[in-house]
PDB file of C-alpha atoms in Angstrom:
ATOM      1  CA  MET A  14      -0.443  -8.782 -11.664  1.00 65.00           C
ATOM      2  CA  LYS A  15       1.337  -6.803 -13.418  1.00 85.00           C
ATOM      3  CA  LEU A  16      -0.036  -2.377 -13.245  1.00 95.00           C
ATOM      4  CA  ARG A  17      -1.209  -0.083 -15.951  1.00 98.00           C
ATOM      5  CA  PHE A  18      -0.813   3.421 -16.366  1.00 98.00           C
ATOM      6  CA  ILE A  19      -2.371   6.101 -18.521  1.00 98.00           C
ATOM      7  CA  VAL A  20      -0.809   9.038 -17.977  1.00 98.00           C
ATOM      8  CA  ASP A  21      -3.037  12.125 -17.858  1.00 97.00           C
ATOM      9  CA  THR A  22      -1.899  15.337 -20.256  1.00 95.00           C
ATOM     10  CA  GLN A  23      -0.691  18.029 -17.812  1.00 93.00           C
ATOM     11  CA  LEU A  24       2.444  15.342 -17.241  1.00 96.00           C
ATOM     12  CA  PRO A  25       4.581  14.445 -19.290  1.00 97.00           C
ATOM     13  CA  PRO A  26       4.938  11.645 -22.576  1.00 98.00           C
ATOM     14  CA  SER A  27       8.126  10.821 -20.790  1.00 98.00           C
ATOM     15  CA  LEU A  28       6.747   9.710 -18.005  1.00 98.00           C
ATOM     16  CA  ALA A  29       4.953   7.306 -19.514  1.00 98.00           C
ATOM     17  CA  GLU A  30       8.369   6.765 -21.730  1.00 98.00           C
ATOM     18  CA  TYR A  31      10.487   6.266 -17.842  1.00 98.00           C
ATOM     19  CA  LEU A  32       7.554   3.506 -16.922  1.00 97.00           C
ATOM     20  CA  ARG A  33       7.327   1.171 -19.518  1.00 97.00           C
ATOM     21  CA  ARG A  34      11.466   1.137 -18.669  1.00 96.00           C
ATOM     22  CA  ARG A  35      10.756   0.770 -15.186  1.00 95.00           C
ATOM     23  CA  GLU A  36       8.878  -3.005 -17.225  1.00 95.00           C
ATOM     24  CA  PHE A  37       5.043  -1.357 -16.368  1.00 97.00           C
ATOM     25  CA  ASP A  38       2.756  -1.057 -19.747  1.00 98.00           C
ATOM     26  CA  ALA A  39       1.842   2.322 -19.822  1.00 98.00           C
ATOM     27  CA  THR A  40       0.643   4.510 -22.007  1.00 98.00           C
ATOM     28  CA  HIS A  41       0.320   9.362 -22.522  1.00 98.00           C
ATOM     29  CA  VAL A  42      -3.185  10.520 -23.303  1.00 97.00           C
ATOM     30  CA  VAL A  43      -0.631  11.899 -26.857  1.00 97.00           C
ATOM     31  CA  ASP A  44      -1.235   8.179 -27.968  1.00 97.00           C
ATOM     32  CA  TYR A  45      -5.221   8.243 -28.455  1.00 96.00           C
ATOM     33  CA  PRO A  46      -7.163   9.693 -31.116  1.00 93.00           C
ATOM     34  CA  SER A  47      -8.010  13.120 -29.441  1.00 89.00           C
ATOM     35  CA  GLY A  48      -3.878  13.672 -28.080  1.00 90.00           C
ATOM     36  CA  SER A  49      -3.140  15.970 -25.384  1.00 91.00           C
ATOM     37  CA  LEU A  50      -7.801  17.268 -26.202  1.00 92.00           C
ATOM     38  CA  THR A  51      -8.780  13.980 -25.173  1.00 94.00           C
ATOM     39  CA  SER A  52     -11.268  14.654 -22.225  1.00 94.00           C
ATOM     40  CA  ASP A  53     -11.792  13.426 -18.474  1.00 94.00           C
ATOM     41  CA  ALA A  54     -14.525  11.147 -19.916  1.00 93.00           C
ATOM     42  CA  GLU A  55     -11.792   9.542 -22.251  1.00 95.00           C
ATOM     43  CA  ILE A  56      -9.681   8.895 -19.490  1.00 96.00           C
ATOM     44  CA  ILE A  57     -11.951   7.352 -17.346  1.00 94.00           C
ATOM     45  CA  SER A  58     -13.395   4.647 -20.362  1.00 94.00           C
ATOM     46  CA  ILE A  59      -9.481   3.789 -21.657  1.00 96.00           C
ATOM     47  CA  ALA A  60      -8.858   3.143 -17.817  1.00 95.00           C
ATOM     48  CA  VAL A  61     -11.546   0.734 -17.908  1.00 93.00           C
ATOM     49  CA  LYS A  62     -11.371  -0.159 -20.621  1.00 96.00           C
ATOM     50  CA  GLU A  63      -7.805  -0.750 -20.678  1.00 96.00           C
ATOM     51  CA  GLU A  64      -8.039  -1.003 -16.965  1.00 95.00           C
ATOM     52  CA  ARG A  65      -5.384   1.226 -15.902  1.00 97.00           C
ATOM     53  CA  ILE A  66      -4.515   3.445 -13.166  1.00 97.00           C
ATOM     54  CA  ILE A  67      -4.833   7.287 -14.263  1.00 97.00           C
ATOM     55  CA  ILE A  68      -1.417   9.408 -13.267  1.00 98.00           C
ATOM     56  CA  SER A  69      -2.706  12.805 -13.097  1.00 97.00           C
ATOM     57  CA  LYS A  70      -2.128  16.629 -11.207  1.00 96.00           C
ATOM     58  CA  ASP A  71      -5.289  16.746 -12.218  1.00 92.00           C
ATOM     59  CA  ILE A  72      -7.661  17.341  -8.935  1.00 94.00           C
ATOM     60  CA  ASP A  73     -11.058  15.951 -11.115  1.00 93.00           C
ATOM     61  CA  PHE A  74     -10.219  13.177 -11.654  1.00 93.00           C
ATOM     62  CA  PHE A  75      -9.763  12.479  -7.705  1.00 91.00           C
ATOM     63  CA  ASP A  76     -13.007  13.918  -7.155  1.00 91.00           C
ATOM     64  CA  TYR A  77     -14.938  12.070  -9.447  1.00 89.00           C
ATOM     65  CA  PHE A  78     -13.479   9.305  -7.756  1.00 90.00           C
ATOM     66  CA  LEU A  79     -14.339  10.435  -3.960  1.00 89.00           C
ATOM     67  CA  LEU A  80     -18.298  11.355  -5.253  1.00 90.00           C
ATOM     68  CA  LYS A  81     -18.780   8.240  -7.949  1.00 88.00           C
ATOM     69  CA  GLY A  82     -16.401   5.839  -6.482  1.00 82.00           C
ATOM     70  CA  TYR A  83     -15.107   5.369 -10.456  1.00 78.00           C
ATOM     71  CA  PRO A  84     -12.777   5.340 -12.427  1.00 75.00           C
ATOM     72  CA  PRO A  85     -11.079   2.470 -10.881  1.00 81.00           C
ATOM     73  CA  SER A  86      -8.040   3.517  -9.530  1.00 95.00           C
ATOM     74  CA  VAL A  87      -6.116   7.327  -9.694  1.00 97.00           C
ATOM     75  CA  ILE A  88      -2.672   7.929  -8.771  1.00 98.00           C
ATOM     76  CA  LEU A  89      -3.099  12.872  -7.844  1.00 97.00           C
ATOM     77  CA  LEU A  90       0.492  13.696  -7.986  1.00 97.00           C
ATOM     78  CA  GLN A  91       0.973  17.754  -5.812  1.00 97.00           C
ATOM     79  CA  LEU A  92       3.682  18.144  -6.306  1.00 96.00           C
ATOM     80  CA  GLY A  93       3.951  21.783  -8.137  1.00 93.00           C
ATOM     81  CA  ASN A  94       6.265  22.026 -10.991  1.00 92.00           C
ATOM     82  CA  ILE A  95       9.175  19.439 -10.895  1.00 94.00           C
ATOM     83  CA  LYS A  96      11.817  18.631 -13.423  1.00 96.00           C
ATOM     84  CA  ASN A  97      10.896  16.232 -15.169  1.00 96.00           C
ATOM     85  CA  SER A  98      14.135  14.199 -14.013  1.00 96.00           C
ATOM     86  CA  ASP A  99      13.612  15.055 -10.407  1.00 97.00           C
ATOM     87  CA  LEU A 100       9.464  13.609 -10.963  1.00 97.00           C
ATOM     88  CA  PHE A 101      11.059   9.893 -12.187  1.00 97.00           C
ATOM     89  CA  GLU A 102      13.774   9.927  -9.357  1.00 96.00           C
ATOM     90  CA  PHE A 103      10.424  10.904  -6.533  1.00 97.00           C
ATOM     91  CA  LEU A 104       8.353   8.183  -7.900  1.00 96.00           C
ATOM     92  CA  GLY A 105      11.666   5.394  -8.569  1.00 95.00           C
ATOM     93  CA  LYS A 106      11.993   5.937  -4.900  1.00 96.00           C
ATOM     94  CA  GLN A 107       8.463   5.870  -4.265  1.00 96.00           C
ATOM     95  CA  ILE A 108       7.169   3.075  -6.525  1.00 96.00           C
ATOM     96  CA  GLU A 109       7.730   0.186  -3.992  1.00 96.00           C
ATOM     97  CA  THR A 110       4.792   1.500  -1.960  1.00 97.00           C
ATOM     98  CA  ILE A 111       2.734   2.194  -5.005  1.00 97.00           C
ATOM     99  CA  ILE A 112       2.664  -1.692  -6.333  1.00 96.00           C
ATOM    100  CA  ILE A 113       2.555  -2.837  -2.619  1.00 97.00           C
ATOM    101  CA  LEU A 114      -0.680  -0.482  -2.336  1.00 97.00           C
ATOM    102  CA  PHE A 115      -2.740  -1.485  -5.660  1.00 96.00           C
ATOM    103  CA  VAL A 116      -1.236  -4.676  -6.329  1.00 95.00           C
ATOM    104  CA  GLU A 117      -1.471  -6.504  -2.248  1.00 95.00           C
ATOM    105  CA  LYS A 118      -3.387  -4.114  -0.029  1.00 95.00           C
ATOM    106  CA  GLN A 119      -6.261  -3.102  -3.139  1.00 94.00           C
ATOM    107  CA  GLU A 120      -6.112   0.625  -2.879  1.00 96.00           C
ATOM    108  CA  ARG A 121      -7.560   2.586  -5.498  1.00 95.00           C
ATOM    109  CA  LEU A 122      -7.145   5.827  -4.656  1.00 96.00           C
ATOM    110  CA  LEU A 123      -3.481   7.693  -3.994  1.00 97.00           C
ATOM    111  CA  LEU A 124      -2.938  11.646  -3.232  1.00 97.00           C
ATOM    112  CA  ILE A 125       1.079  12.065  -3.444  1.00 98.00           C
ATOM    113  CA  ASN A 126       3.040  14.511  -3.149  1.00 97.00           C
ATOM    114  CA  HIS A 127       6.734  15.729  -1.051  1.00 95.00           C
ATOM    115  CA  HIS A 128       5.937  14.051   1.879  1.00 95.00           C
ATOM    116  CA  LYS A 129       3.565  11.110   1.769  1.00 96.00           C
ATOM    117  CA  ILE A 130       1.387   8.961   0.387  1.00 97.00           C
ATOM    118  CA  THR A 131      -1.831   9.099   1.635  1.00 97.00           C
ATOM    119  CA  VAL A 132      -4.522   6.530   0.527  1.00 97.00           C
ATOM    120  CA  TYR A 133      -8.393   7.271   0.275  1.00 92.00           C
TER     121      TYR A 133
END
C-alpha cells in the first residue's frame, strides 16, 4: 500500500514536493481549486475521496478526529517554526515509523513533535 498525503496550508508546498521525491503520492491544498483558501471541510472531503492522510499543524483536524473519529487519517505536526530543510530532514528520519504505523498497524491519528510520535 502506497501512502497518499494532502498537506495543509500552514505547511509549505515544498513538503508535498519532498514527499513526491520520496515516491509518495502527495498533494498540497494549493493544488486544488480553492488553493490556500481551501476550508477544513473541503480538505476532509478531499482526504476521504482521494484516501489521503492529512498532514497539518492545525489542531482542528486532530480535535475533529477525536470527536468524530474522522477524517480518515491525520498527522499533526507540532514542531513549531522550523526551516523547511529541517522539516524535511526530521520527517526523513521518521518516515519508516510513519509507514509502519499507518500500513502495518493501521493507525489513523499521529501527533509528532521533536521528541516522539504519539498514536491516538
